[in-house]
mmCIF file of C-alpha atoms in Angstrom:
data_model
loop_
_atom_site.group_PDB
_atom_site.id
_atom_site.type_symbol
_atom_site.label_atom_id
_atom_site.label_comp_id
_atom_site.label_asym_id
_atom_site.label_seq_id
_atom_site.Cartn_x
_atom_site.Cartn_y
_atom_site.Cartn_z
ATOM 1 C CA UNK N 10 97.479 -21.783 335.102
ATOM 2 C CA UNK N 11 96.663 -23.106 331.603
ATOM 3 C CA UNK N 12 99.398 -25.214 329.692
ATOM 4 C CA UNK N 13 99.203 -25.559 326.045
ATOM 5 C CA UNK N 14 99.119 -29.103 324.564
ATOM 6 C CA UNK N 15 102.473 -28.108 322.774
ATOM 7 C CA UNK N 16 104.242 -27.075 325.920
ATOM 8 C CA UNK N 17 102.982 -30.222 327.779
ATOM 9 C CA UNK N 18 103.860 -32.781 325.192
ATOM 10 C CA UNK N 19 107.234 -31.149 324.388
ATOM 11 C CA UNK N 20 108.165 -31.157 328.023
ATOM 12 C CA UNK N 21 107.329 -34.674 328.639
ATOM 13 C CA UNK N 22 108.942 -35.884 325.531
ATOM 14 C CA UNK N 23 112.163 -34.099 326.167
ATOM 15 C CA UNK N 24 112.663 -35.033 329.934
ATOM 16 C CA UNK N 25 114.989 -37.922 330.808
ATOM 17 C CA UNK N 26 112.331 -39.327 333.077
ATOM 18 C CA UNK N 27 109.918 -39.555 330.195
ATOM 19 C CA UNK N 28 111.201 -43.102 329.553
ATOM 20 C CA UNK N 29 109.777 -44.317 332.888
ATOM 21 C CA UNK N 30 106.591 -45.851 331.596
ATOM 22 C CA UNK N 31 104.764 -47.258 334.635
ATOM 23 C CA UNK N 32 104.469 -47.157 338.480
ATOM 24 C CA UNK N 33 106.040 -50.667 338.439
ATOM 25 C CA UNK N 34 109.347 -48.941 337.789
ATOM 26 C CA UNK N 35 109.161 -47.486 341.275
ATOM 27 C CA UNK N 36 109.536 -50.924 342.456
ATOM 28 C CA UNK N 37 112.390 -51.996 340.187
ATOM 29 C CA UNK N 38 115.308 -51.498 342.475
ATOM 30 C CA UNK N 39 118.671 -50.671 340.817
ATOM 31 C CA UNK N 40 120.309 -49.021 343.816
ATOM 32 C CA UNK N 41 119.436 -49.338 347.420
ATOM 33 C CA UNK N 42 119.148 -45.997 349.336
ATOM 34 C CA UNK N 43 120.765 -47.654 352.383
ATOM 35 C CA UNK N 44 123.950 -48.754 350.579
ATOM 36 C CA UNK N 45 127.197 -47.176 351.791
ATOM 37 C CA UNK N 46 128.828 -44.478 349.835
ATOM 38 C CA UNK N 47 130.281 -45.181 346.389
ATOM 39 C CA UNK N 48 132.565 -42.937 344.217
ATOM 40 C CA UNK N 49 129.466 -42.095 342.130
ATOM 41 C CA UNK N 50 127.138 -41.574 345.016
ATOM 42 C CA UNK N 51 128.717 -40.190 348.349
ATOM 43 C CA UNK N 52 126.635 -39.984 351.378
ATOM 44 C CA UNK N 53 126.470 -36.263 352.037
ATOM 45 C CA UNK N 54 124.477 -34.011 354.453
ATOM 46 C CA UNK N 55 125.180 -30.538 355.891
ATOM 47 C CA UNK N 56 123.237 -28.939 358.715
ATOM 48 C CA UNK N 57 122.845 -25.230 359.524
ATOM 49 C CA UNK N 58 120.716 -23.147 361.992
ATOM 50 C CA UNK N 59 117.986 -20.806 360.851
ATOM 51 C CA UNK N 60 116.568 -19.378 363.972
ATOM 52 C CA UNK N 61 114.834 -22.040 365.968
ATOM 53 C CA UNK N 62 114.996 -24.459 362.988
ATOM 54 C CA UNK N 63 117.745 -26.850 362.222
ATOM 55 C CA UNK N 64 117.946 -27.359 358.552
ATOM 56 C CA UNK N 65 119.879 -30.242 356.949
ATOM 57 C CA UNK N 66 120.810 -30.380 353.229
ATOM 58 C CA UNK N 67 120.558 -34.036 352.022
ATOM 59 C CA UNK N 68 122.282 -35.072 348.779
ATOM 60 C CA UNK N 69 120.345 -37.462 346.690
ATOM 61 C CA UNK N 70 123.029 -37.638 343.928
ATOM 62 C CA UNK N 71 123.335 -35.983 340.453
ATOM 63 C CA UNK N 72 122.131 -36.268 336.986
ATOM 64 C CA UNK N 73 123.659 -35.305 333.598
ATOM 65 C CA UNK N 74 122.072 -32.546 331.719
ATOM 66 C CA UNK N 75 122.707 -32.319 327.971
ATOM 67 C CA UNK N 76 123.059 -28.961 326.589
ATOM 68 C CA UNK N 77 120.534 -29.768 323.812
ATOM 69 C CA UNK N 78 117.988 -29.731 326.623
ATOM 70 C CA UNK N 79 118.664 -26.055 327.399
ATOM 71 C CA UNK N 80 116.346 -23.740 325.474
ATOM 72 C CA UNK N 81 118.332 -20.895 324.070
ATOM 73 C CA UNK N 82 121.724 -22.394 324.824
ATOM 74 C CA UNK N 83 124.606 -20.804 323.031
ATOM 75 C CA UNK N 84 128.105 -22.442 323.476
ATOM 76 C CA UNK N 85 130.100 -19.280 322.888
ATOM 77 C CA UNK N 86 127.899 -17.434 325.564
ATOM 78 C CA UNK N 87 128.141 -20.345 327.893
ATOM 79 C CA UNK N 88 131.995 -20.232 327.568
ATOM 80 C CA UNK N 89 132.017 -16.567 328.458
ATOM 81 C CA UNK N 90 129.681 -17.176 331.585
ATOM 82 C CA UNK N 91 131.875 -20.166 332.722
ATOM 83 C CA UNK N 92 135.164 -18.499 332.144
ATOM 84 C CA UNK N 93 137.249 -18.273 335.267
ATOM 85 C CA UNK N 94 134.978 -20.763 337.121
ATOM 86 C CA UNK N 95 135.367 -24.371 337.991
ATOM 87 C CA UNK N 96 132.282 -25.183 335.957
ATOM 88 C CA UNK N 97 132.904 -27.261 332.822
ATOM 89 C CA UNK N 98 130.811 -28.673 329.993
ATOM 90 C CA UNK N 99 132.159 -32.070 329.012
ATOM 91 C CA UNK N 100 130.736 -33.973 326.066
ATOM 92 C CA UNK N 101 127.919 -31.545 325.816
ATOM 93 C CA UNK N 102 126.814 -32.452 329.414
ATOM 94 C CA UNK N 103 126.741 -30.723 332.913
ATOM 95 C CA UNK N 104 126.248 -32.469 336.190
ATOM 96 C CA UNK N 105 123.487 -31.208 338.242
ATOM 97 C CA UNK N 106 122.872 -32.206 342.004
ATOM 98 C CA UNK N 107 119.491 -33.344 343.475
ATOM 99 C CA UNK N 108 118.895 -32.134 346.990
ATOM 100 C CA UNK N 109 116.289 -32.530 349.683
ATOM 101 C CA UNK N 110 115.976 -30.564 352.962
ATOM 102 C CA UNK N 111 115.226 -31.745 356.454
ATOM 103 C CA UNK N 112 113.727 -29.075 358.722
ATOM 104 C CA UNK N 113 113.570 -29.959 362.588
ATOM 105 C CA UNK N 114 111.663 -27.510 364.625
ATOM 106 C CA UNK N 115 110.188 -28.583 368.018
ATOM 107 C CA UNK N 116 108.422 -31.974 367.536
ATOM 108 C CA UNK N 117 108.011 -31.382 363.772
ATOM 109 C CA UNK N 118 110.525 -33.310 361.523
ATOM 110 C CA UNK N 119 109.758 -32.228 358.065
ATOM 111 C CA UNK N 120 111.358 -33.355 354.794
ATOM 112 C CA UNK N 121 111.057 -31.069 351.864
ATOM 113 C CA UNK N 122 111.158 -33.364 348.748
ATOM 114 C CA UNK N 123 112.081 -37.041 348.867
ATOM 115 C CA UNK N 124 114.628 -37.531 346.196
ATOM 116 C CA UNK N 125 114.620 -40.358 343.537
ATOM 117 C CA UNK N 126 115.072 -43.581 345.370
ATOM 118 C CA UNK N 127 115.833 -46.214 342.898
ATOM 119 C CA UNK N 128 114.422 -44.639 339.730
ATOM 120 C CA UNK N 129 117.609 -43.494 338.081
ATOM 121 C CA UNK N 130 120.279 -45.881 338.928
ATOM 122 C CA UNK N 131 123.671 -45.614 340.806
ATOM 123 C CA UNK N 132 124.375 -41.877 340.548
ATOM 124 C CA UNK N 133 121.007 -40.957 342.381
ATOM 125 C CA UNK N 134 119.029 -42.380 345.262
ATOM 126 C CA UNK N 135 121.156 -41.419 348.216
ATOM 127 C CA UNK N 136 118.690 -39.245 350.145
ATOM 128 C CA UNK N 137 117.727 -41.978 352.733
ATOM 129 C CA UNK N 138 121.417 -42.833 353.452
ATOM 130 C CA UNK N 139 122.021 -39.135 354.014
ATOM 131 C CA UNK N 140 118.978 -38.798 356.228
ATOM 132 C CA UNK N 141 120.204 -41.714 358.334
ATOM 133 C CA UNK N 142 123.716 -40.362 358.545
ATOM 134 C CA UNK N 143 122.248 -37.112 359.703
ATOM 135 C CA UNK N 144 120.650 -38.971 362.618
ATOM 136 C CA UNK N 145 117.059 -39.478 361.520
ATOM 137 C CA UNK N 146 115.124 -42.466 360.149
ATOM 138 C CA UNK N 147 112.123 -42.374 357.708
ATOM 139 C CA UNK N 148 109.914 -43.550 360.558
ATOM 140 C CA UNK N 149 110.738 -40.186 362.482
ATOM 141 C CA UNK N 150 109.520 -37.942 359.580
ATOM 142 C CA UNK N 151 106.239 -36.247 360.512
ATOM 143 C CA UNK N 152 105.623 -34.461 357.241
ATOM 144 C CA UNK N 153 106.886 -34.626 353.688
ATOM 145 C CA UNK N 154 106.301 -31.414 351.882
ATOM 146 C CA UNK N 155 106.716 -31.506 348.124
ATOM 147 C CA UNK N 156 107.684 -28.590 345.725
ATOM 148 C CA UNK N 157 106.068 -30.505 342.810
ATOM 149 C CA UNK N 158 105.377 -34.064 341.581
ATOM 150 C CA UNK N 159 108.373 -34.711 339.285
ATOM 151 C CA UNK N 160 110.057 -38.062 339.862
ATOM 152 C CA UNK N 161 113.323 -36.633 341.234
ATOM 153 C CA UNK N 162 111.328 -35.076 343.977
ATOM 154 C CA UNK N 163 108.888 -37.818 344.861
ATOM 155 C CA UNK N 164 110.474 -41.134 343.920
ATOM 156 C CA UNK N 165 111.725 -41.479 347.433
ATOM 157 C CA UNK N 166 108.160 -41.605 348.831
ATOM 158 C CA UNK N 167 108.074 -45.348 348.132
ATOM 159 C CA UNK N 168 110.212 -48.268 349.161
ATOM 160 C CA UNK N 169 111.221 -50.820 346.571
ATOM 161 C CA UNK N 170 108.210 -52.956 347.434
ATOM 162 C CA UNK N 171 105.801 -49.985 346.622
ATOM 163 C CA UNK N 172 104.873 -49.270 350.300
ATOM 164 C CA UNK N 173 105.270 -45.920 351.891
ATOM 165 C CA UNK N 174 108.781 -45.106 352.944
ATOM 166 C CA UNK N 175 107.569 -42.617 355.524
ATOM 167 C CA UNK N 176 104.935 -44.493 357.475
ATOM 168 C CA UNK N 177 104.262 -41.981 360.052
ATOM 169 C CA UNK N 178 104.273 -38.846 357.722
ATOM 170 C CA UNK N 179 101.547 -36.765 356.156
ATOM 171 C CA UNK N 180 102.258 -35.678 352.500
ATOM 172 C CA UNK N 181 101.760 -31.958 351.919
ATOM 173 C CA UNK N 182 101.182 -30.978 348.247
ATOM 174 C CA UNK N 183 99.672 -28.073 346.401
ATOM 175 C CA UNK N 184 95.979 -28.747 345.280
ATOM 176 C CA UNK N 185 96.693 -27.453 341.785
ATOM 177 C CA UNK N 186 99.723 -29.598 341.429
ATOM 178 C CA UNK N 187 97.974 -32.785 342.625
ATOM 179 C CA UNK N 188 94.911 -32.059 340.512
ATOM 180 C CA UNK N 189 97.109 -31.673 337.305
ATOM 181 C CA UNK N 190 98.756 -35.054 337.534
ATOM 182 C CA UNK N 191 95.471 -36.682 338.503
ATOM 183 C CA UNK N 192 93.484 -35.190 335.826
ATOM 184 C CA UNK N 193 92.204 -38.103 333.575
ATOM 185 C CA UNK N 194 91.332 -35.761 330.747
ATOM 186 C CA UNK N 195 94.969 -34.445 330.705
ATOM 187 C CA UNK N 196 96.233 -38.082 331.028
ATOM 188 C CA UNK N 197 94.166 -39.317 328.025
ATOM 189 C CA UNK N 198 95.649 -36.545 325.878
ATOM 190 C CA UNK N 199 99.266 -37.538 326.584
ATOM 191 C CA UNK N 200 100.890 -40.204 324.293
ATOM 192 C CA UNK N 201 101.245 -43.496 325.725
ATOM 193 C CA UNK N 202 105.031 -43.386 325.785
ATOM 194 C CA UNK N 203 104.975 -40.150 327.745
ATOM 195 C CA UNK N 204 102.605 -41.190 330.517
ATOM 196 C CA UNK N 205 105.347 -42.215 332.911
ATOM 197 C CA UNK N 206 105.423 -38.880 334.613
ATOM 198 C CA UNK N 207 101.634 -39.228 335.430
ATOM 199 C CA UNK N 208 101.983 -42.781 336.544
ATOM 200 C CA UNK N 209 104.885 -42.047 338.870
ATOM 201 C CA UNK N 210 103.137 -38.915 340.289
ATOM 202 C CA UNK N 211 99.946 -40.975 340.970
ATOM 203 C CA UNK N 212 101.814 -44.081 342.255
ATOM 204 C CA UNK N 213 104.043 -42.249 344.632
ATOM 205 C CA UNK N 214 101.286 -40.605 346.636
ATOM 206 C CA UNK N 215 98.792 -43.453 346.474
ATOM 207 C CA UNK N 216 99.992 -45.145 349.778
ATOM 208 C CA UNK N 217 99.411 -41.751 351.525
ATOM 209 C CA UNK N 218 95.868 -41.152 350.430
ATOM 210 C CA UNK N 219 94.540 -41.056 353.983
ATOM 211 C CA UNK N 220 97.390 -38.669 354.912
ATOM 212 C CA UNK N 221 97.438 -36.060 352.098
ATOM 213 C CA UNK N 222 97.308 -32.420 353.156
ATOM 214 C CA UNK N 223 96.475 -30.018 350.367
ATOM 215 C CA UNK N 224 97.062 -26.188 350.125
ATOM 216 C CA UNK N 225 96.391 -23.453 347.622
ATOM 217 C CA UNK N 226 98.359 -20.352 346.640
ATOM 218 C CA UNK N 227 100.217 -18.774 349.478
ATOM 219 C CA UNK N 228 99.317 -20.668 352.626
ATOM 220 C CA UNK N 229 100.771 -21.592 356.015
ATOM 221 C CA UNK N 230 101.368 -25.332 355.386
ATOM 222 C CA UNK N 231 102.664 -25.685 358.969
ATOM 223 C CA UNK N 232 103.977 -23.595 361.688
ATOM 224 C CA UNK N 233 106.798 -21.363 360.305
ATOM 225 C CA UNK N 234 106.524 -22.667 356.808
ATOM 226 C CA UNK N 235 104.671 -20.807 354.058
ATOM 227 C CA UNK N 236 104.123 -21.832 350.337
ATOM 228 C CA UNK N 237 105.385 -19.496 347.567
ATOM 229 C CA UNK N 238 103.846 -20.265 344.230
ATOM 230 C CA UNK N 239 106.388 -20.346 341.431
ATOM 231 C CA UNK N 240 104.475 -21.925 338.412
ATOM 232 C CA UNK N 241 105.953 -22.733 335.158
ATOM 233 C CA UNK N 242 108.284 -25.677 335.627
ATOM 234 C CA UNK N 243 105.064 -27.517 336.502
ATOM 235 C CA UNK N 244 101.569 -25.954 336.915
ATOM 236 C CA UNK N 245 101.705 -26.104 340.731
ATOM 237 C CA UNK N 246 105.462 -25.745 341.286
ATOM 238 C CA UNK N 247 106.179 -23.878 344.391
ATOM 239 C CA UNK N 248 108.801 -22.968 347.063
ATOM 240 C CA UNK N 249 108.560 -22.743 350.765
ATOM 241 C CA UNK N 250 109.523 -19.744 352.927
ATOM 242 C CA UNK N 251 110.805 -20.896 356.402
ATOM 243 C CA UNK N 252 110.228 -18.041 358.957
ATOM 244 C CA UNK N 253 111.596 -18.683 362.425
ATOM 245 C CA UNK N 254 111.996 -15.350 363.987
ATOM 246 C CA UNK N 255 115.301 -14.404 362.095
ATOM 247 C CA UNK N 256 116.218 -14.003 358.528
ATOM 248 C CA UNK N 257 113.853 -16.169 356.473
ATOM 249 C CA UNK N 258 115.008 -19.015 354.237
ATOM 250 C CA UNK N 259 113.447 -19.732 350.935
ATOM 251 C CA UNK N 260 113.705 -23.129 349.640
ATOM 252 C CA UNK N 261 112.646 -22.553 346.049
ATOM 253 C CA UNK N 262 112.451 -26.075 344.590
ATOM 254 C CA UNK N 263 113.421 -26.088 340.799
ATOM 255 C CA UNK N 264 113.434 -22.345 340.259
ATOM 256 C CA UNK N 265 117.097 -22.779 339.104
ATOM 257 C CA UNK N 266 118.505 -25.996 337.743
ATOM 258 C CA UNK N 267 121.974 -24.914 336.736
ATOM 259 C CA UNK N 268 123.811 -22.787 339.179
ATOM 260 C CA UNK N 269 126.554 -22.305 336.553
ATOM 261 C CA UNK N 270 124.342 -20.887 333.841
ATOM 262 C CA UNK N 271 120.891 -19.770 334.818
ATOM 263 C CA UNK N 272 121.746 -16.923 337.273
ATOM 264 C CA UNK N 273 123.728 -15.309 334.388
ATOM 265 C CA UNK N 274 121.062 -16.291 331.902
ATOM 266 C CA UNK N 275 117.628 -16.533 333.700
ATOM 267 C CA UNK N 276 115.950 -16.597 330.196
ATOM 268 C CA UNK N 277 117.455 -20.028 329.557
ATOM 269 C CA UNK N 278 114.913 -22.703 330.390
ATOM 270 C CA UNK N 279 115.040 -26.503 330.167
ATOM 271 C CA UNK N 280 113.197 -28.702 327.786
ATOM 272 C CA UNK N 281 111.250 -30.195 330.692
ATOM 273 C CA UNK N 282 109.835 -26.740 331.963
ATOM 274 C CA UNK N 283 106.350 -27.248 330.928
ATOM 275 C CA UNK N 284 105.584 -23.568 330.394
ATOM 276 C CA UNK N 285 108.969 -21.821 329.546
ATOM 277 C CA UNK N 286 107.483 -18.304 329.411
ATOM 278 C CA UNK N 287 105.856 -18.629 332.785
ATOM 279 C CA UNK N 288 108.997 -20.319 334.074
ATOM 280 C CA UNK N 289 111.108 -17.226 333.234
ATOM 281 C CA UNK N 290 108.530 -14.937 334.812
ATOM 282 C CA UNK N 291 108.485 -16.813 338.024
ATOM 283 C CA UNK N 292 112.280 -16.984 338.021
ATOM 284 C CA UNK N 293 112.954 -13.343 337.405
ATOM 285 C CA UNK N 294 110.372 -12.269 339.802
ATOM 286 C CA UNK N 295 111.845 -14.406 342.545
ATOM 287 C CA UNK N 296 115.492 -13.666 341.780
ATOM 288 C CA UNK N 297 114.635 -9.955 341.851
ATOM 289 C CA UNK N 298 112.792 -10.360 345.167
ATOM 290 C CA UNK N 299 115.580 -12.441 346.726
ATOM 291 C CA UNK N 300 118.228 -9.909 345.683
ATOM 292 C CA UNK N 301 116.205 -6.957 346.872
ATOM 293 C CA UNK N 302 115.284 -8.360 350.253
ATOM 294 C CA UNK N 303 118.633 -10.251 350.893
ATOM 295 C CA UNK N 304 116.873 -13.528 351.327
ATOM 296 C CA UNK N 305 118.774 -16.615 352.249
ATOM 297 C CA UNK N 306 117.908 -19.191 349.567
ATOM 298 C CA UNK N 307 118.475 -22.819 348.628
ATOM 299 C CA UNK N 308 117.120 -25.189 346.065
ATOM 300 C CA UNK N 309 116.990 -28.705 344.930
ATOM 301 C CA UNK N 310 119.502 -28.305 342.099
ATOM 302 C CA UNK N 311 121.735 -25.611 343.504
ATOM 303 C CA UNK N 312 125.330 -26.818 344.163
ATOM 304 C CA UNK N 313 125.152 -28.832 347.323
ATOM 305 C CA UNK N 314 124.399 -27.841 350.053
ATOM 306 C CA UNK N 315 123.024 -24.941 348.161
ATOM 307 C CA UNK N 316 122.625 -22.149 350.813
ATOM 308 C CA UNK N 317 123.414 -18.606 349.664
ATOM 309 C CA UNK N 318 122.130 -15.266 348.480
ATOM 310 C CA UNK N 319 121.147 -13.873 345.144
ATOM 311 C CA UNK N 320 123.111 -10.841 343.934
ATOM 312 C CA UNK N 321 122.295 -8.538 341.022
ATOM 313 C CA UNK N 322 124.883 -8.433 338.210
ATOM 314 C CA UNK N 323 123.805 -5.781 335.758
ATOM 315 C CA UNK N 324 120.669 -7.139 333.992
ATOM 316 C CA UNK N 325 121.390 -10.648 335.216
ATOM 317 C CA UNK N 326 122.159 -12.245 338.655
ATOM 318 C CA UNK N 327 124.887 -14.084 340.563
ATOM 319 C CA UNK N 328 124.866 -16.444 343.530
ATOM 320 C CA UNK N 329 126.890 -15.871 346.647
ATOM 321 C CA UNK N 330 127.086 -19.283 348.197
ATOM 322 C CA UNK N 331 127.429 -19.423 351.987
ATOM 323 C CA UNK N 332 130.534 -20.724 353.641
ATOM 324 C CA UNK N 333 130.347 -24.194 355.244
ATOM 325 C CA UNK N 334 128.803 -23.809 358.758
ATOM 326 C CA UNK N 335 130.803 -25.920 361.139
ATOM 327 C CA UNK N 336 128.743 -25.376 364.403
ATOM 328 C CA UNK N 337 125.132 -24.893 365.041
#
């Protein structure tokens, strides 16, 4: 996938994490992931059974999205979409969750995306606390599978001292995604004040260099877990299809950021989607597939815990969130 310089620089300049200038920021602790719950950052997890796999949604926290970062945003249309719902836009901002997912199957203890750790202050960084509350420790994780190398998905790979948070885990990442963020030619073409994305992507995986597992395209990354390419948000952005003998579960990464708006308006992209046109193509393709096949889906920015099904709604879509599952 080829990204234009205009798309790349525009996405990096617009994203809130573009202000993170160097890997040293990964070590500048502003909030410990092991602290107890606060009003701004509750410790939250929710487990559900998918065939032979136990899946646990882990809440890392939330961030504030400004409507100016939504390409195509129209306030009147947003008001129509949100009418009759609990969603609100306050001071031109919406709160979006950040989730990770723990998949336990046999001896494999897999974490899909690692959250932010201490990159973004007190309203994010709760994934480790949620993991521990769910009964697991970082030392027990055997694999960390990443949907893409943005900071809100890989910040948690490191402890505050810059060492590996998951000392016994392999890191599973798409070859194309890894290559993009490690491409020195691309890095050289990025303005100095926008290189934080690259520095963080490189720094987060550095302690795991002897434990990196790469894949390309659609691939069985481990037993029962298959990659699903969904490029656009980043060059190698992907989801993962969990197949355990019953209805499959698609964990689709950042296919949707705003549950409130983007099912109804899948053509509304975010300023930090690197290739907006490809983002919309991937999104509409997968929303259509999910609706046609009745797939269970979840994602890193869907309303916690994020499990549900996609429904068609005329030319757009809706999201039928699954009820809370009280027993496994």
